[in-house]
Amino acid sequence: MSRMSDMSNVETSNAGSASWTVVPEAVDSPVASALWRAYYTEVSDRYYLLHERRRTAPEELEREIAAETGDDLRPPTGALFVARYGGEPAGTAGVRLMGDLRGVCTAELKRVFLREDMRGKGGAALLLAAAEDAARALGAARIILDTRLDLVEARALYARHGYEESEPLTERMYAECWYAKKLAPRAG
């Protein structure tokens, strides 16, 4: 039995009249692809508007989306989760096992995103919980991530959920700050 097989549990939460579900999703599903495009469009446009006062050129957007396949989020060493609100796809979070990093079995949090119209309704906490549970199931004792300084909403989310700023743990072109969180052992 794969360690990932126990990650098929559905996280749910009621928020008003609609409810959230968070389930594993294939990285190349139409839903995951549409959410990845929405995520990348938003963070890319924010970057270029801040630094170059322009939106991402269409050909540039297509090139970058194609270059990030998400293959590292596939089982058995990764997972991608999709959150749905009232049955409608609303966001994603992924995790990939990095292995031993500076003496600690480490997973990386990736593609955390909620559509703008779905923010503030509790979905981000459920996505983080699903990714952290997946990291534990993969054997990780720590989860890390990198992000940009201008993504202040994301940075505040991570801080609210126990992530602490850390030294650089990855090397990526747009990484400007890094976070880490120790994961409590799995219950049961």
mmCIF file of C-alpha atoms in Angstrom:
data_model
loop_
_atom_site.group_PDB
_atom_site.id
_atom_site.type_symbol
_atom_site.label_atom_id
_atom_site.label_comp_id
_atom_site.label_asym_id
_atom_site.label_seq_id
_atom_site.Cartn_x
_atom_site.Cartn_y
_atom_site.Cartn_z
ATOM 1 C CA MET A 1 0.000 0.000 0.000
ATOM 2 C CA SER A 2 1.438 3.375 -1.013
ATOM 3 C CA ARG A 3 2.023 6.006 1.637
ATOM 4 C CA MET A 4 0.015 8.353 -0.555
ATOM 5 C CA SER A 5 -3.057 6.111 -0.519
ATOM 6 C CA ASP A 6 -4.126 7.458 2.861
ATOM 7 C CA MET A 7 -4.273 10.989 1.475
ATOM 8 C CA SER A 8 -7.600 10.439 -0.266
ATOM 9 C CA ASN A 9 -9.485 11.709 2.772
ATOM 10 C CA VAL A 10 -11.722 14.665 2.043
ATOM 11 C CA GLU A 11 -11.239 17.759 4.198
ATOM 12 C CA THR A 12 -14.525 19.580 4.645
ATOM 13 C CA SER A 13 -15.737 22.711 6.346
ATOM 14 C CA ASN A 14 -19.001 24.591 6.264
ATOM 15 C CA ALA A 15 -18.759 28.328 5.672
ATOM 16 C CA GLY A 16 -22.161 29.919 5.489
ATOM 17 C CA SER A 17 -24.523 28.060 3.169
ATOM 18 C CA ALA A 18 -21.771 26.565 0.994
ATOM 19 C CA SER A 19 -19.136 24.110 2.111
ATOM 20 C CA TRP A 20 -15.508 23.403 1.277
ATOM 21 C CA THR A 21 -14.057 20.126 0.107
ATOM 22 C CA VAL A 22 -10.362 19.465 -0.445
ATOM 23 C CA VAL A 23 -9.354 16.365 -2.395
ATOM 24 C CA PRO A 24 -6.274 15.069 -4.239
ATOM 25 C CA GLU A 25 -6.245 15.984 -7.934
ATOM 26 C CA ALA A 26 -4.104 14.877 -10.870
ATOM 27 C CA VAL A 27 -1.697 17.676 -11.821
ATOM 28 C CA ASP A 28 -2.718 17.440 -15.465
ATOM 29 C CA SER A 29 -6.482 17.427 -14.918
ATOM 30 C CA PRO A 30 -8.448 20.218 -16.610
ATOM 31 C CA VAL A 31 -9.382 21.629 -13.172
ATOM 32 C CA ALA A 32 -5.768 21.669 -11.935
ATOM 33 C CA SER A 33 -4.582 23.176 -15.233
ATOM 34 C CA ALA A 34 -7.177 25.962 -15.104
ATOM 35 C CA LEU A 35 -6.294 26.812 -11.495
ATOM 36 C CA TRP A 36 -2.546 26.751 -12.321
ATOM 37 C CA ARG A 37 -3.172 29.186 -15.177
ATOM 38 C CA ALA A 38 -5.167 31.495 -12.882
ATOM 39 C CA TYR A 39 -2.437 31.311 -10.207
ATOM 40 C CA TYR A 40 0.406 31.962 -12.605
ATOM 41 C CA THR A 41 -1.416 34.773 -14.368
ATOM 42 C CA GLU A 42 -2.053 36.542 -11.070
ATOM 43 C CA VAL A 43 1.461 36.242 -9.609
ATOM 44 C CA SER A 44 3.139 37.007 -12.924
ATOM 45 C CA ASP A 45 0.997 40.080 -13.591
ATOM 46 C CA ARG A 46 1.596 41.324 -10.045
ATOM 47 C CA TYR A 47 5.350 40.976 -10.544
ATOM 48 C CA TYR A 48 5.452 42.755 -13.892
ATOM 49 C CA LEU A 49 3.068 45.514 -12.825
ATOM 50 C CA LEU A 50 5.258 46.191 -9.785
ATOM 51 C CA HIS A 51 8.617 46.048 -11.567
ATOM 52 C CA GLU A 52 7.905 46.979 -15.192
ATOM 53 C CA ARG A 53 4.432 48.572 -15.112
ATOM 54 C CA ARG A 54 3.027 46.043 -17.553
ATOM 55 C CA ARG A 55 1.088 42.801 -17.554
ATOM 56 C CA THR A 56 2.642 39.522 -18.600
ATOM 57 C CA ALA A 57 2.925 39.191 -22.375
ATOM 58 C CA PRO A 58 0.756 36.294 -23.647
ATOM 59 C CA GLU A 59 3.686 34.401 -25.194
ATOM 60 C CA GLU A 60 5.683 34.798 -21.984
ATOM 61 C CA LEU A 61 2.772 33.494 -19.927
ATOM 62 C CA GLU A 62 2.349 30.447 -22.184
ATOM 63 C CA ARG A 63 6.079 29.656 -22.071
ATOM 64 C CA GLU A 64 6.243 29.815 -18.277
ATOM 65 C CA ILE A 65 3.068 27.776 -17.735
ATOM 66 C CA ALA A 66 4.375 25.074 -20.082
ATOM 67 C CA ALA A 67 7.746 24.999 -18.301
ATOM 68 C CA GLU A 68 6.177 24.250 -14.893
ATOM 69 C CA THR A 69 4.528 20.870 -15.458
ATOM 70 C CA GLY A 70 3.859 20.009 -11.818
ATOM 71 C CA ASP A 71 5.343 16.537 -12.293
ATOM 72 C CA ASP A 72 7.065 16.876 -8.899
ATOM 73 C CA LEU A 73 3.608 16.967 -7.291
ATOM 74 C CA ARG A 74 2.664 13.487 -8.531
ATOM 75 C CA PRO A 75 2.505 10.455 -6.241
ATOM 76 C CA PRO A 76 4.360 8.682 -4.810
ATOM 77 C CA THR A 77 6.564 11.631 -3.745
ATOM 78 C CA GLY A 78 4.098 14.462 -4.116
ATOM 79 C CA ALA A 79 0.461 15.467 -4.072
ATOM 80 C CA LEU A 80 -1.753 18.219 -5.432
ATOM 81 C CA PHE A 81 -5.001 19.177 -3.738
ATOM 82 C CA VAL A 82 -7.939 21.123 -5.127
ATOM 83 C CA ALA A 83 -10.339 23.003 -2.903
ATOM 84 C CA ARG A 84 -13.912 23.365 -4.038
ATOM 85 C CA TYR A 85 -16.415 25.771 -2.523
ATOM 86 C CA GLY A 86 -20.002 24.719 -3.049
ATOM 87 C CA GLY A 87 -18.656 22.251 -5.631
ATOM 88 C CA GLU A 88 -16.847 24.952 -7.634
ATOM 89 C CA PRO A 89 -13.040 24.681 -8.075
ATOM 90 C CA ALA A 90 -11.540 27.465 -5.968
ATOM 91 C CA GLY A 91 -7.878 26.766 -5.230
ATOM 92 C CA THR A 92 -4.896 24.470 -4.964
ATOM 93 C CA ALA A 93 -1.982 23.462 -2.783
ATOM 94 C CA GLY A 94 0.745 20.992 -3.564
ATOM 95 C CA VAL A 95 3.527 19.279 -1.696
ATOM 96 C CA ARG A 96 6.626 17.453 -2.859
ATOM 97 C CA LEU A 97 9.099 15.425 -0.867
ATOM 98 C CA MET A 98 12.602 16.870 -1.039
ATOM 99 C CA GLY A 99 14.212 14.260 1.228
ATOM 100 C CA ASP A 100 16.992 15.051 3.648
ATOM 101 C CA LEU A 101 17.690 18.776 3.697
ATOM 102 C CA ARG A 102 20.237 19.853 6.274
ATOM 103 C CA GLY A 103 19.583 16.761 8.371
ATOM 104 C CA VAL A 104 15.769 16.925 8.353
ATOM 105 C CA CYS A 105 13.351 15.015 6.113
ATOM 106 C CA THR A 106 11.721 17.927 4.302
ATOM 107 C CA ALA A 107 8.750 18.535 2.032
ATOM 108 C CA GLU A 108 8.089 21.676 0.016
ATOM 109 C CA LEU A 109 4.767 23.505 -0.181
ATOM 110 C CA LYS A 110 3.920 24.591 -3.734
ATOM 111 C CA ARG A 111 1.112 26.243 -5.730
ATOM 112 C CA VAL A 112 -0.898 27.564 -2.798
ATOM 113 C CA PHE A 113 -3.642 29.569 -4.453
ATOM 114 C CA LEU A 114 -7.236 30.595 -3.954
ATOM 115 C CA ARG A 115 -9.173 32.477 -6.572
ATOM 116 C CA GLU A 116 -9.615 36.076 -5.466
ATOM 117 C CA ASP A 117 -13.401 35.753 -5.160
ATOM 118 C CA MET A 118 -12.947 32.756 -2.818
ATOM 119 C CA ARG A 119 -10.496 34.342 -0.380
ATOM 120 C CA GLY A 120 -11.480 35.005 3.207
ATOM 121 C CA LYS A 121 -13.874 32.040 3.392
ATOM 122 C CA GLY A 122 -11.611 29.498 5.149
ATOM 123 C CA GLY A 123 -10.362 27.526 2.164
ATOM 124 C CA ALA A 124 -6.683 28.417 2.549
ATOM 125 C CA ALA A 125 -6.500 26.846 6.018
ATOM 126 C CA LEU A 126 -7.996 23.619 4.663
ATOM 127 C CA LEU A 127 -5.536 23.544 1.768
ATOM 128 C CA LEU A 128 -2.583 24.069 4.115
ATOM 129 C CA ALA A 129 -3.848 21.325 6.425
ATOM 130 C CA ALA A 130 -4.194 18.883 3.517
ATOM 131 C CA ALA A 131 -0.688 19.672 2.254
ATOM 132 C CA GLU A 132 0.806 19.356 5.744
ATOM 133 C CA ASP A 133 -0.956 16.011 6.272
ATOM 134 C CA ALA A 134 0.401 14.829 2.920
ATOM 135 C CA ALA A 135 3.915 15.923 3.920
ATOM 136 C CA ARG A 136 3.611 13.920 7.152
ATOM 137 C CA ALA A 137 2.388 10.890 5.187
ATOM 138 C CA LEU A 138 5.493 11.212 3.014
ATOM 139 C CA GLY A 139 7.618 11.071 6.161
ATOM 140 C CA ALA A 140 8.550 14.760 6.364
ATOM 141 C CA ALA A 141 9.317 16.357 9.717
ATOM 142 C CA ARG A 142 9.441 19.855 8.217
ATOM 143 C CA ILE A 143 7.698 21.713 5.406
ATOM 144 C CA ILE A 144 9.275 24.681 3.639
ATOM 145 C CA LEU A 145 8.328 27.190 0.975
ATOM 146 C CA ASP A 146 9.642 30.221 -0.810
ATOM 147 C CA THR A 147 7.722 33.255 -1.973
ATOM 148 C CA ARG A 148 8.107 36.869 -3.019
ATOM 149 C CA LEU A 149 8.092 39.903 -0.765
ATOM 150 C CA ASP A 150 5.192 41.513 -2.655
ATOM 151 C CA LEU A 151 2.888 38.535 -2.003
ATOM 152 C CA VAL A 152 1.984 39.951 1.387
ATOM 153 C CA GLU A 153 -1.322 38.062 1.658
ATOM 154 C CA ALA A 154 0.477 34.744 1.244
ATOM 155 C CA ARG A 155 3.167 35.698 3.731
ATOM 156 C CA ALA A 156 0.512 36.674 6.304
ATOM 157 C CA LEU A 157 -1.304 33.367 5.727
ATOM 158 C CA TYR A 158 1.852 31.359 6.362
ATOM 159 C CA ALA A 159 2.671 33.322 9.520
ATOM 160 C CA ARG A 160 -0.884 32.773 10.858
ATOM 161 C CA HIS A 161 -0.438 29.034 10.375
ATOM 162 C CA GLY A 162 2.849 28.643 12.208
ATOM 163 C CA TYR A 163 5.362 29.100 9.408
ATOM 164 C CA GLU A 164 8.446 31.022 10.457
ATOM 165 C CA GLU A 165 10.815 32.952 8.239
ATOM 166 C CA SER A 166 14.010 31.007 7.647
ATOM 167 C CA GLU A 167 17.300 31.237 5.866
ATOM 168 C CA PRO A 168 17.209 30.536 2.117
ATOM 169 C CA LEU A 169 16.425 26.848 1.621
ATOM 170 C CA THR A 170 15.864 26.895 -2.149
ATOM 171 C CA GLU A 171 17.361 28.773 -5.070
ATOM 172 C CA ARG A 172 14.826 30.175 -7.504
ATOM 173 C CA MET A 173 14.779 33.297 -9.597
ATOM 174 C CA TYR A 174 11.822 34.923 -7.839
ATOM 175 C CA ALA A 175 12.372 33.595 -4.308
ATOM 176 C CA GLU A 176 12.821 36.527 -1.929
ATOM 177 C CA CYS A 177 11.800 35.042 1.407
ATOM 178 C CA TRP A 178 11.632 31.556 2.841
ATOM 179 C CA TYR A 179 9.469 29.914 5.479
ATOM 180 C CA ALA A 180 9.689 26.652 7.408
ATOM 181 C CA LYS A 181 7.408 24.807 9.795
ATOM 182 C CA LYS A 182 8.148 21.800 11.961
ATOM 183 C CA LEU A 183 5.495 19.153 11.473
ATOM 184 C CA ALA A 184 4.165 17.326 14.507
ATOM 185 C CA PRO A 185 4.242 13.538 14.055
ATOM 186 C CA ARG A 186 1.161 11.926 12.556
ATOM 187 C CA ALA A 187 -1.505 10.979 15.050
ATOM 188 C CA GLY A 188 -2.433 7.312 15.267
#
